[in-house]
């Protein structure tokens, strides 16, 4: 009997523990709901929060309709569009504090819109395999350690590396540091391409600047010829009087898009600092005909600038008739940009 009593007590305690925890949770939810239930003002409170949540939804949903006529406001919005999602938890907290059913329901809409726009970037789409590893880095003209930066990029294992913002005085330093890893290279103006495979048909690309900040080369990979473009589009500025000044960047993007559209080789890889994100409509001449390796095979947003606290991916690896396998950012160097890298598949199934 003593043993039976002991077993019965043990079973009761084991079953009542989870029940007590469940009861506590139900009581907590009940207390929270009690403050809302029967309150005639629950739908009238928080209307300002609800209106702001709906406005946020419209901005994200209709970002492409925001005009660029006024300080390139549309492009500025699209550059930092992912960060608008930070307002959603803020509105949620305000809705709960205000005990507003209207605001709580309204917050659902921007959450759905944001997830529709960027939810696909939250997962890990990286794969394995591939034929070629490429990397690109805006090394910064004021880089205090160009030799160390070159070694860091080479350590990524990339077969082809593009560098932007090269100065005449720093070029010999990069050439010396990369010579052991990359047998072939070419520097055109302020951009350069280093490769383990032979280069041919190297030429500058006119992006309507008056000096050279873009180039094109054929890389003879083991899987056949691939056209590589390296570009550093003009910088943009955010000015109080003029807004998001990007007219020259937009003009150069159009010229780069035309050059890529006229490229006779089907397989194309673009490496460079485009000073714009994939969301920025002003880069449509390029982005409409190429795929982002980060968007197709990356993990997360892959922000690359500024290196100290990355807020946007303006350094891009884009491909045409090439399959992205994986894409990632590399550790910080002496530059104000992070290097970015990708592995791609050049061969088709059954080839």
Coordinates of N, CA and C in Angstrom, one line a residue, residues 3-100:
X3 N 3.8 1.5 -1.2 CA 4.4 1.7 -2.5 C 3.4 2.3 -3.5
X4 N 2.1 1.8 -3.4 CA 1.1 2.3 -4.3 C 0.8 3.7 -4.1
X5 N 0.8 4.1 -2.8 CA 0.5 5.5 -2.5 C 1.7 6.4 -3.0
X6 N 2.9 5.9 -2.9 CA 4.0 6.7 -3.4 C 3.9 6.9 -4.9
X7 N 3.6 5.8 -5.6 CA 3.5 5.9 -7.1 C 2.4 6.8 -7.5
X8 N 1.3 6.8 -6.8 CA 0.1 7.7 -7.1 C 0.5 9.1 -6.9
X9 N 1.3 9.4 -5.9 CA 1.7 10.8 -5.6 C 2.7 11.3 -6.7
X10 N 3.5 10.4 -7.1 CA 4.5 10.8 -8.1 C 3.8 11.1 -9.4
X11 N 2.8 10.2 -9.8 CA 2.1 10.5 -11.1 C 1.3 11.8 -11.0
X12 N 0.8 12.1 -9.9 CA 0.0 13.3 -9.7 C 0.9 14.5 -9.9
X13 N 2.1 14.5 -9.3 CA 3.1 15.6 -9.4 C 3.6 15.7 -10.8
X14 N 3.9 14.6 -11.4 CA 4.4 14.7 -12.8 C 3.4 15.2 -13.8
X15 N 2.1 14.9 -13.6 CA 1.1 15.4 -14.5 C 0.7 16.8 -14.1
X16 N 0.8 17.2 -12.8 CA 0.3 18.6 -12.4 C 1.3 19.6 -12.8
X17 N 2.6 19.3 -12.9 CA 3.6 20.3 -13.2 C 3.3 21.0 -14.5
X18 N 3.2 20.3 -15.6 CA 2.8 20.9 -16.9 C 1.5 21.6 -16.8
X19 N 0.6 21.0 -16.1 CA -0.8 21.6 -16.0 C -0.7 22.9 -15.3
X20 N 0.2 23.0 -14.2 CA 0.3 24.3 -13.5 C 0.9 25.3 -14.4
X21 N 1.9 24.9 -15.2 CA 2.6 25.9 -16.1 C 1.5 26.3 -17.1
X22 N 0.8 25.4 -17.7 CA -0.3 25.8 -18.6 C -1.3 26.7 -18.0
X23 N -1.7 26.4 -16.7 CA -2.6 27.2 -16.0 C -2.1 28.6 -15.9
X24 N -0.8 28.7 -15.5 CA -0.2 30.1 -15.4 C -0.3 30.9 -16.7
X25 N 0.1 30.2 -17.8 CA 0.1 30.8 -19.1 C -1.4 31.3 -19.4
X26 N -2.3 30.4 -19.2 CA -3.7 30.8 -19.5 C -4.2 31.9 -18.6
X27 N -3.8 31.9 -17.3 CA -4.2 33.0 -16.5 C -3.5 34.4 -16.9
X28 N -2.3 34.3 -17.4 CA -1.6 35.5 -17.9 C -2.3 36.0 -19.1
X29 N -2.6 35.1 -20.1 CA -3.3 35.6 -21.3 C -4.7 36.1 -20.9
X30 N -5.3 35.4 -19.9 CA -6.6 35.9 -19.5 C -6.6 37.3 -18.9
X31 N -5.5 37.6 -18.1 CA -5.4 38.9 -17.5 C -5.2 40.0 -18.6
X32 N -4.3 39.6 -19.6 CA -4.1 40.6 -20.7 C -5.4 40.8 -21.4
X33 N -6.1 39.7 -21.7 CA -7.4 39.9 -22.5 C -8.4 40.6 -21.7
X34 N -8.4 40.5 -20.4 CA -9.4 41.1 -19.5 C -9.3 42.6 -19.6
X35 N -8.1 43.1 -19.8 CA -7.9 44.6 -20.0 C -8.5 45.1 -21.2
X36 N -8.7 44.2 -22.2 CA -9.3 44.6 -23.5 C -10.7 44.3 -23.6
X37 N -11.2 43.2 -23.0 CA -12.5 42.7 -23.2 C -13.5 43.7 -22.6
X38 N -14.5 44.0 -23.3 CA -15.5 44.9 -22.8 C -15.1 46.4 -22.8
X39 N -13.9 46.7 -23.2 CA -13.5 48.1 -23.2 C -14.0 48.8 -24.5
X40 N -14.9 49.7 -24.4 CA -15.5 50.3 -25.6 C -14.5 51.2 -26.4
X41 N -13.3 51.5 -25.8 CA -12.4 52.3 -26.5 C -11.3 51.5 -27.2
X42 N -11.4 50.2 -27.1 CA -10.3 49.3 -27.6 C -10.1 49.5 -29.1
X43 N -11.2 49.9 -29.8 CA -11.1 50.1 -31.3 C -10.8 51.6 -31.6
X44 N -11.0 52.5 -30.6 CA -10.8 53.9 -30.9 C -9.4 54.4 -30.5
X45 N -8.8 53.7 -29.6 CA -7.4 54.0 -29.2 C -6.4 53.6 -30.3
X46 N -5.3 54.3 -30.3 CA -4.2 53.9 -31.2 C -4.4 54.1 -32.6
X47 N -5.3 55.0 -33.0 CA -5.6 55.3 -34.4 C -4.4 55.9 -35.1
X48 N -3.6 56.7 -34.4 CA -2.4 57.2 -35.0 C -1.4 56.1 -35.4
X49 N -1.2 55.2 -34.4 CA -0.3 54.1 -34.7 C -0.8 53.2 -35.8
X50 N -2.2 53.0 -35.9 CA -2.7 52.3 -37.0 C -2.5 53.0 -38.3
X51 N -2.7 54.3 -38.3 CA -2.5 55.1 -39.6 C -1.0 55.0 -40.0
X52 N -0.1 55.1 -39.1 CA 1.3 55.0 -39.4 C 1.7 53.6 -39.9
X53 N 1.1 52.6 -39.4 CA 1.3 51.2 -39.9 C 0.8 51.0 -41.3
X54 N -0.3 51.6 -41.6 CA -0.9 51.5 -42.9 C 0.0 52.3 -43.9
X55 N 0.5 53.5 -43.4 CA 1.4 54.3 -44.3 C 2.6 53.5 -44.6
X56 N 3.2 52.9 -43.6 CA 4.4 52.1 -43.8 C 4.1 51.0 -44.9
X57 N 3.0 50.4 -44.8 CA 2.6 49.3 -45.7 C 2.6 49.9 -47.1
X58 N 2.0 51.1 -47.3 CA 1.9 51.7 -48.6 C 3.3 52.0 -49.2
X59 N 4.1 52.6 -48.3 CA 5.5 52.9 -48.8 C 6.2 51.7 -49.3
X60 N 6.2 50.6 -48.5 CA 6.9 49.4 -49.0 C 6.2 48.7 -50.2
X61 N 4.9 48.8 -50.2 CA 4.2 48.1 -51.3 C 4.3 48.9 -52.6
X62 N 4.3 50.2 -52.5 CA 4.3 51.1 -53.7 C 5.6 51.8 -53.8
X63 N 6.7 51.3 -53.3 CA 8.0 52.0 -53.4 C 8.4 52.3 -54.8
X64 N 8.0 51.5 -55.8 CA 8.4 51.8 -57.2 C 7.6 53.0 -57.7
X65 N 6.5 53.4 -57.0 CA 5.7 54.5 -57.5 C 6.2 55.9 -56.9
X66 N 7.1 55.8 -55.9 CA 7.6 57.0 -55.3 C 8.5 57.7 -56.3
X67 N 8.2 58.9 -56.7 CA 8.9 59.6 -57.8 C 10.3 59.9 -57.4
X68 N 11.2 59.9 -58.5 CA 12.6 60.4 -58.3 C 12.8 61.8 -58.7
X69 N 11.7 62.5 -59.0 CA 11.8 63.9 -59.5 C 12.3 64.8 -58.3
X70 N 11.9 64.4 -57.1 CA 12.3 65.3 -56.0 C 13.4 64.6 -55.2
X71 N 14.6 65.0 -55.5 CA 15.8 64.5 -54.8 C 16.0 63.0 -54.9
X72 N 15.5 62.4 -56.0 CA 15.7 60.9 -56.1 C 15.2 60.2 -54.9
X73 N 14.0 60.7 -54.4 CA 13.4 60.1 -53.2 C 13.1 58.6 -53.3
X74 N 12.7 58.2 -54.5 CA 12.3 56.8 -54.8 C 13.6 55.9 -54.6
X75 N 14.7 56.3 -55.2 CA 15.9 55.5 -55.1 C 16.4 55.5 -53.7
X76 N 16.3 56.6 -53.0 CA 16.8 56.6 -51.6 C 15.9 55.7 -50.7
X77 N 14.6 55.7 -50.9 CA 13.8 54.8 -50.2 C 14.1 53.3 -50.5
X78 N 14.3 53.0 -51.8 CA 14.6 51.6 -52.2 C 16.0 51.2 -51.7
X79 N 16.9 52.1 -51.5 CA 18.3 51.7 -51.1 C 18.2 51.1 -49.6
X80 N 17.4 51.7 -48.8 CA 17.3 51.3 -47.4 C 16.0 50.6 -47.1
X81 N 15.3 50.1 -48.1 CA 13.9 49.6 -47.9 C 13.9 48.4 -46.9
X82 N 14.9 47.5 -46.8 CA 14.8 46.4 -45.8 C 14.7 46.9 -44.4
X83 N 15.3 48.1 -44.1 CA 15.4 48.6 -42.8 C 14.1 49.2 -42.3
X84 N 13.1 49.4 -43.2 CA 11.8 49.8 -42.8 C 11.1 48.8 -41.9
X85 N 11.5 47.6 -42.0 CA 11.0 46.5 -41.2 C 11.2 46.7 -39.7
X86 N 12.2 47.5 -39.3 CA 12.4 47.8 -37.9 C 11.3 48.5 -37.3
X87 N 10.5 49.2 -38.1 CA 9.3 50.0 -37.5 C 8.2 49.1 -37.1
X88 N 8.2 47.8 -37.6 CA 7.0 46.9 -37.4 C 7.0 46.5 -35.9
X89 N 8.1 46.0 -35.3 CA 8.0 45.7 -33.9 C 7.8 46.9 -33.0
X90 N 8.2 48.1 -33.4 CA 7.9 49.3 -32.7 C 6.4 49.6 -32.7
X91 N 5.8 49.5 -33.8 CA 4.4 49.7 -33.9 C 3.6 48.6 -33.1
X92 N 4.1 47.4 -33.1 CA 3.5 46.3 -32.3 C 3.5 46.6 -30.8
X93 N 4.6 47.1 -30.3 CA 4.8 47.4 -28.9 C 3.8 48.6 -28.6
X94 N 3.8 49.6 -29.4 CA 2.9 50.7 -29.2 C 1.4 50.3 -29.2
X95 N 1.1 49.4 -30.1 CA -0.3 48.9 -30.1 C -0.7 48.1 -28.8
X96 N 0.3 47.3 -28.3 CA 0.0 46.6 -27.1 C -0.1 47.6 -25.9
X97 N 0.8 48.6 -25.8 CA 0.8 49.5 -24.7 C -0.5 50.3 -24.7
X98 N -0.9 50.7 -25.9 CA -2.1 51.5 -26.0 C -3.4 50.6 -25.9
X99 N -3.2 49.3 -25.9 CA -4.4 48.4 -25.8 C -5.3 48.7 -27.0
X100 N -4.8 48.8 -28.2 CA -5.6 49.2 -29.3 C -5.7 48.0 -30.3

